[in-house]
Tab-separated table of C-alpha atoms in Angstrom:
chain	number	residue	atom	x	y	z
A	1	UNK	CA	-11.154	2.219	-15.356
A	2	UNK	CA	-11.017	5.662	-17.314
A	3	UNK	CA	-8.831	9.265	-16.345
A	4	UNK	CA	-10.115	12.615	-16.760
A	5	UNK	CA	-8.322	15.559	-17.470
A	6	UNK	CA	-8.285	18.425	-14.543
A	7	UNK	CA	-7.919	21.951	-15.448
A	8	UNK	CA	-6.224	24.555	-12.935
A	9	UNK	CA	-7.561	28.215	-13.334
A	10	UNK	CA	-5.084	29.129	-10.459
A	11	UNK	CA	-8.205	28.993	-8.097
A	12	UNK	CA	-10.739	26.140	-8.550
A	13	UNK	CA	-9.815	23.219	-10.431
A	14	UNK	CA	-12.587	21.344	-13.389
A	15	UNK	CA	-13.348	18.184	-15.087
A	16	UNK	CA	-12.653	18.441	-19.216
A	17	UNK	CA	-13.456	16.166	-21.833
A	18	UNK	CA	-10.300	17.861	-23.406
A	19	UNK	CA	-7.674	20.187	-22.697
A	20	UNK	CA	-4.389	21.156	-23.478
A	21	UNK	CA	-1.463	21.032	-21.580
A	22	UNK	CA	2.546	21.676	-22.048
A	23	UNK	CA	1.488	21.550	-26.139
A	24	UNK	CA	-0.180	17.842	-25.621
A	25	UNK	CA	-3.751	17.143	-25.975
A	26	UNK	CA	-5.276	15.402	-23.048
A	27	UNK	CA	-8.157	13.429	-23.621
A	28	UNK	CA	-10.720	12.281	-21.408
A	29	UNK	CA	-10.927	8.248	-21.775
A	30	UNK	CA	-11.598	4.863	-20.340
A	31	UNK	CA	-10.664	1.224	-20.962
A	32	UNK	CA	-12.303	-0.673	-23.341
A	33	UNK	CA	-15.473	-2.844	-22.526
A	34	UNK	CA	-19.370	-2.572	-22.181
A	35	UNK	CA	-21.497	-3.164	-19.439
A	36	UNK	CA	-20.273	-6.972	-18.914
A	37	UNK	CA	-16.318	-6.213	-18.465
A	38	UNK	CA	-13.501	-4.570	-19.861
A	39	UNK	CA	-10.266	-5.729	-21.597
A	40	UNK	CA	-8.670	-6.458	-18.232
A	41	UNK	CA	-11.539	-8.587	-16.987
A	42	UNK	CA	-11.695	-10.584	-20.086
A	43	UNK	CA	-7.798	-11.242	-20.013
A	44	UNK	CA	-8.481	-12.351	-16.110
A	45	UNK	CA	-10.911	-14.863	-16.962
A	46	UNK	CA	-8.521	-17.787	-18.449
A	47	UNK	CA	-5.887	-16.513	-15.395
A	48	UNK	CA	-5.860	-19.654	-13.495
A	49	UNK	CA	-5.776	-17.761	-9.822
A	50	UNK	CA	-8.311	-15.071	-10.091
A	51	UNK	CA	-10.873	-16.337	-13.141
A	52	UNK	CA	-12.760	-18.525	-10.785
A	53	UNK	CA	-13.425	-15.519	-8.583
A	54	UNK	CA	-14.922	-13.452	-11.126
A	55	UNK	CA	-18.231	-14.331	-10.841
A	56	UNK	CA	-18.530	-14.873	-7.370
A	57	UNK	CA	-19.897	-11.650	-5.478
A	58	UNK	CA	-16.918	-9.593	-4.469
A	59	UNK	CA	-18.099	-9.750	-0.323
A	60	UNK	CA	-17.570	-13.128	-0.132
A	61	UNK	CA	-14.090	-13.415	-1.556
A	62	UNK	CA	-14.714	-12.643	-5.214
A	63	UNK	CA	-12.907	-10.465	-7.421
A	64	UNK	CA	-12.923	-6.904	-5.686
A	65	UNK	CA	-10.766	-4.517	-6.553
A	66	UNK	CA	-10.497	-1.726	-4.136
A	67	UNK	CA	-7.304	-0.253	-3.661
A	68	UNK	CA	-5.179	2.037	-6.471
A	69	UNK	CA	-2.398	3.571	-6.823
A	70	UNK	CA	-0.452	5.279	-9.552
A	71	UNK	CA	2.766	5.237	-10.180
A	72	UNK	CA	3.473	7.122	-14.019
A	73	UNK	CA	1.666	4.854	-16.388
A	74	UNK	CA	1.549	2.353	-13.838
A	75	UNK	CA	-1.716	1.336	-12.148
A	76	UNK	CA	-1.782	-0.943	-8.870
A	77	UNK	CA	-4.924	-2.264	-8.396
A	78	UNK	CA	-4.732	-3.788	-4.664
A	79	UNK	CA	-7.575	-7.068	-4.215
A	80	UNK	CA	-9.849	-7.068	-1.129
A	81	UNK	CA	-10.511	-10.485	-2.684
A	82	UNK	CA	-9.909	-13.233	-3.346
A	83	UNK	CA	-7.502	-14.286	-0.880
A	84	UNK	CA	-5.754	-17.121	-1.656
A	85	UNK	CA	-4.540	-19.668	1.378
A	86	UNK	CA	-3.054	-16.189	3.062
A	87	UNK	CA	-2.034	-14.691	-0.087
A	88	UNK	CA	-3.588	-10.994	-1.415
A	89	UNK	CA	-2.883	-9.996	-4.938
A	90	UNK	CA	-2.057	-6.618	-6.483
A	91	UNK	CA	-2.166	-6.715	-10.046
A	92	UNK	CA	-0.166	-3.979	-11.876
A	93	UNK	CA	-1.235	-3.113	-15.339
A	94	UNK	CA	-0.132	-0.151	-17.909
A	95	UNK	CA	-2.936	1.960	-19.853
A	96	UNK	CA	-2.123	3.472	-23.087
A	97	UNK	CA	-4.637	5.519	-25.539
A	98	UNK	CA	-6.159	3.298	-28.204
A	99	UNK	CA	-4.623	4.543	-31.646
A	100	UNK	CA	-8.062	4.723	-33.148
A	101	UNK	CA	-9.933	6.260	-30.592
A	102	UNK	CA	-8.871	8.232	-28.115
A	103	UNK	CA	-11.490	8.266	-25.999
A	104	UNK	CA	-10.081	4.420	-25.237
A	105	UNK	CA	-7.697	2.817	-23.418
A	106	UNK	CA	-6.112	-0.512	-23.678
A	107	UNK	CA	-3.702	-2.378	-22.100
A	108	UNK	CA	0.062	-2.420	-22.872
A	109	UNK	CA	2.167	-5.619	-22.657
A	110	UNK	CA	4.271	-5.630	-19.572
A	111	UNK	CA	6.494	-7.948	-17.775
A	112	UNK	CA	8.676	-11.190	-18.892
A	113	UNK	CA	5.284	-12.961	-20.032
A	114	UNK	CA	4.456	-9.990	-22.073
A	115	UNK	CA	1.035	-10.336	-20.791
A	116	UNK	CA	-1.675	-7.376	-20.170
A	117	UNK	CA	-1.074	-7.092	-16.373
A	118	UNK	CA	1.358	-8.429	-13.534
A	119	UNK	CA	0.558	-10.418	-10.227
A	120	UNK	CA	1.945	-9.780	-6.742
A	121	UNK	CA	0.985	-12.155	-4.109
A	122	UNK	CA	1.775	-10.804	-0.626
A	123	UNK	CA	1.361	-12.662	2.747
A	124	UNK	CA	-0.870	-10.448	4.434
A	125	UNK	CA	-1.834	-12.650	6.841
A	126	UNK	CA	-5.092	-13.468	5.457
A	127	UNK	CA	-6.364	-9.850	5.177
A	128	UNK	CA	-7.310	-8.677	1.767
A	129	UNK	CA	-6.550	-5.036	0.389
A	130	UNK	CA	-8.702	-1.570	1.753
A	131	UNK	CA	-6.020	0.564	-0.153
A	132	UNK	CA	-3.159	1.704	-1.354
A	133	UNK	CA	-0.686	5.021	-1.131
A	134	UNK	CA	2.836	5.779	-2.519
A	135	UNK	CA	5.187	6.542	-0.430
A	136	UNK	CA	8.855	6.601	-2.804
A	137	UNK	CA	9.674	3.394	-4.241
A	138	UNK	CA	7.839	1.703	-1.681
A	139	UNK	CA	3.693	0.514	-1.659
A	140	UNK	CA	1.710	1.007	2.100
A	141	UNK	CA	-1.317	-0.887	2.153
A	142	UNK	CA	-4.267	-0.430	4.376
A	143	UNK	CA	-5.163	-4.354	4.690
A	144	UNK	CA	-8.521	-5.717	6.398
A	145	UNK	CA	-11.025	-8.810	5.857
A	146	UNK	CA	-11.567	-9.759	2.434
A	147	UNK	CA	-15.295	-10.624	3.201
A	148	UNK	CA	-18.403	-8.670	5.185
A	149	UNK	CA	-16.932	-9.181	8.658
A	150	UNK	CA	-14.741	-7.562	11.382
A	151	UNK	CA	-11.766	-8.376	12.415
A	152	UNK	CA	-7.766	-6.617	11.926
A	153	UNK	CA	-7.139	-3.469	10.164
A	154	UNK	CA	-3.529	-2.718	9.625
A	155	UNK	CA	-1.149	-0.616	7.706
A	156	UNK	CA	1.910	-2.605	5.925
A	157	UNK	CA	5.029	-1.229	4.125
A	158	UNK	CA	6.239	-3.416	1.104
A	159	UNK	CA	9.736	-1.975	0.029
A	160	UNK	CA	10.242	-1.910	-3.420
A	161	UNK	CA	6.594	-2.126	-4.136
A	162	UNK	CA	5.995	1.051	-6.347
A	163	UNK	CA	8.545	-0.517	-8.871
A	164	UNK	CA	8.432	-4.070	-9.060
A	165	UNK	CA	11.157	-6.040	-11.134
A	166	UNK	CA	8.716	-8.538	-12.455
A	167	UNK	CA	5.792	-11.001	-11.069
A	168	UNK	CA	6.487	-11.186	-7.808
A	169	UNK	CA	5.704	-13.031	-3.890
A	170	UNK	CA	6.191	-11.138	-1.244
A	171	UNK	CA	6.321	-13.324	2.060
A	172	UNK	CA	5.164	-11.717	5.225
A	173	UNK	CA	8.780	-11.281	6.510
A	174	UNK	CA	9.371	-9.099	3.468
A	175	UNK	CA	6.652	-6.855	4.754
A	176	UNK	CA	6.554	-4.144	7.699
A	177	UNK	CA	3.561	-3.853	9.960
A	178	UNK	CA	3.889	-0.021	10.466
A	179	UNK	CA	0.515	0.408	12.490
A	180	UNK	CA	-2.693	-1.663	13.860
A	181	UNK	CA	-5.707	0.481	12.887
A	182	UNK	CA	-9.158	0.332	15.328
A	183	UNK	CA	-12.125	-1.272	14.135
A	184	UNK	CA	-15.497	-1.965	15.220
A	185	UNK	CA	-18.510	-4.100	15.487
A	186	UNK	CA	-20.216	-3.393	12.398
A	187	UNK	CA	-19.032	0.078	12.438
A	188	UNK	CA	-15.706	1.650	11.872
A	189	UNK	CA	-14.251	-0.463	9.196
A	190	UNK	CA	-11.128	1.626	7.750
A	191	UNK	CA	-11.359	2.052	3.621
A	192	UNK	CA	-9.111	4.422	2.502
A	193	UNK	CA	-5.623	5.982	3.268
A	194	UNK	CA	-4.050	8.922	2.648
A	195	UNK	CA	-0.844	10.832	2.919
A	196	UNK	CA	-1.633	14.354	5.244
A	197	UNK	CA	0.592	16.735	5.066
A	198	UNK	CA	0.761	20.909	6.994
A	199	UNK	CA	3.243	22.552	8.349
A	200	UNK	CA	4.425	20.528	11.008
A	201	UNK	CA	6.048	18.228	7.797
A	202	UNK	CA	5.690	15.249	10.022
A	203	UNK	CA	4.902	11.651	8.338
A	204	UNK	CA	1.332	11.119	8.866
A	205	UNK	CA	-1.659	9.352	6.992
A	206	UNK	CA	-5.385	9.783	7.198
A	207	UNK	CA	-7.503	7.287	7.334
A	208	UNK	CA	-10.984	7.063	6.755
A	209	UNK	CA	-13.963	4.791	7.738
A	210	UNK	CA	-16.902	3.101	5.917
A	211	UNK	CA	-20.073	2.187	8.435
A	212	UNK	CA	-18.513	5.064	10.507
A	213	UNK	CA	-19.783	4.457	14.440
A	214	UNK	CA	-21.369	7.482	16.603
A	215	UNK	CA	-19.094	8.705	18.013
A	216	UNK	CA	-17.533	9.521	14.814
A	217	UNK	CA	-20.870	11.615	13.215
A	218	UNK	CA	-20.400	14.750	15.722
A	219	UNK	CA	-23.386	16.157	13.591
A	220	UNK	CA	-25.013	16.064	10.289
A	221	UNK	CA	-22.615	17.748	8.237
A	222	UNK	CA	-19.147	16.088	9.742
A	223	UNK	CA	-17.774	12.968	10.109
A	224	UNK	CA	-14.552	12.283	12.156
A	225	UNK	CA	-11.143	10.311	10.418
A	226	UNK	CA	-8.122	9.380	12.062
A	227	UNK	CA	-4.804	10.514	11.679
A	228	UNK	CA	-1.819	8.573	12.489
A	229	UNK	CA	2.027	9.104	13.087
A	230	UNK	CA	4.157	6.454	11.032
A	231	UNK	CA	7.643	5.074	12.125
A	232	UNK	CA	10.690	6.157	9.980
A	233	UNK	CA	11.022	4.472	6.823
């Protein structure tokens, strides 16, 4: 986990190791840990849901992150695996710059344990987590199979999401199925959402494809996403 600074020139934008901006220094930095893990996956591994998973490869419903979102200091970091009886987890953590180095980051206490990150089980069904994207207060999660298979791809809402009270379980009638997403055999399997926004200011997110079929590689320089219309939230 680490954030780099991103300079605007007005036409390109840069990577910096440093750079200033509104009179603060912005440093270039990521969390603490080697090669073997970080602070968060060392707190994980006495967390009696998710330290089991840890060393089990992430494909067959290990510890995978792949979703994030951020939300201030806030990071949500959505769990293609494991899934537990039904239940995904988002764990929600808080980075702030080590006061020795600033090229680190640790992790601040948050939540009524006081403890380096928050869980969020949410009945997806059995699908794990492809992704997340803000939308407001609320979280929309691009949810699939947690291990190296097909099967559903959908798109949930989970009001509230982007600012939790505390530790939380979301059952599935808390959650909003907003769209079904196509996938494939072996192909087409959906990783990653995004809002898309022009001029037509209609509510609309991309979506984007890992193992991407034929009919979706046009040529050797393009590859074809899909776009689609949300209901009113």
């Amino acid at each position: 986990m680490a954030r780099i600074p991103v300079e605007d020139s007005g036409e390109t934008f840069a990577l910096a190791k440093k750079t200033r901006r509104k009179d603060k220094e912005l440093t270039a930095a990521q969390l603490r840990g080697d090669q073997q893990g970080n602070v968060l996956t060392e707190s994980l591994r006495e967390d009696k849901h998710l330290g089991p998973f840890l060393a089990i490869p992430g494909k067959d419903n290990g510890f995978d992150i792949e979703g994030l979102a951020v939300v201030g200091e806030r990071l949500f970091l959505g769990l293609r695996g494991p899934v537990l009886r039904g239940w995904a987890v988002v764990l929600e953590v808080e980075v702030a710059m080590d006061d020795d180095d600033p090229a680190r980051l640790g992790l601040k206490a948050i939540g009524e344990a006081n403890g380096p990150y928050r869980k969020h089980f949410l009945h997806l069904g059995g699908l794990g987590i492809r992704d997340l994207c803000v939308s407001g207060a609320d979280l929309l999660i691009l949810a699939g199979p947690s291990m190296d298979l097909d099967g559903p791809v959908a798109i949930f809402r989970w009001p509230g999401g982007a600012k939790p009270d505390d530790a939380s379980i979301v059952p599935a009638d808390r959650l909003e199925r907003l769209v079904d997403v196509p996938y494939g055999r072996g192909s087409d399997r959906a990783e990653g959402v995004a809002w898309f926004t022009d001029d037509s200011q209609s509510r609309r997110m991309l979506v984007v494809y890992d193992a991407a079929a034929d009919h979706r590689q046009p040529d050797d320089h393009s590859i074809v996403a899909d776009l689609f219309m949300l209901p009113a939230m």
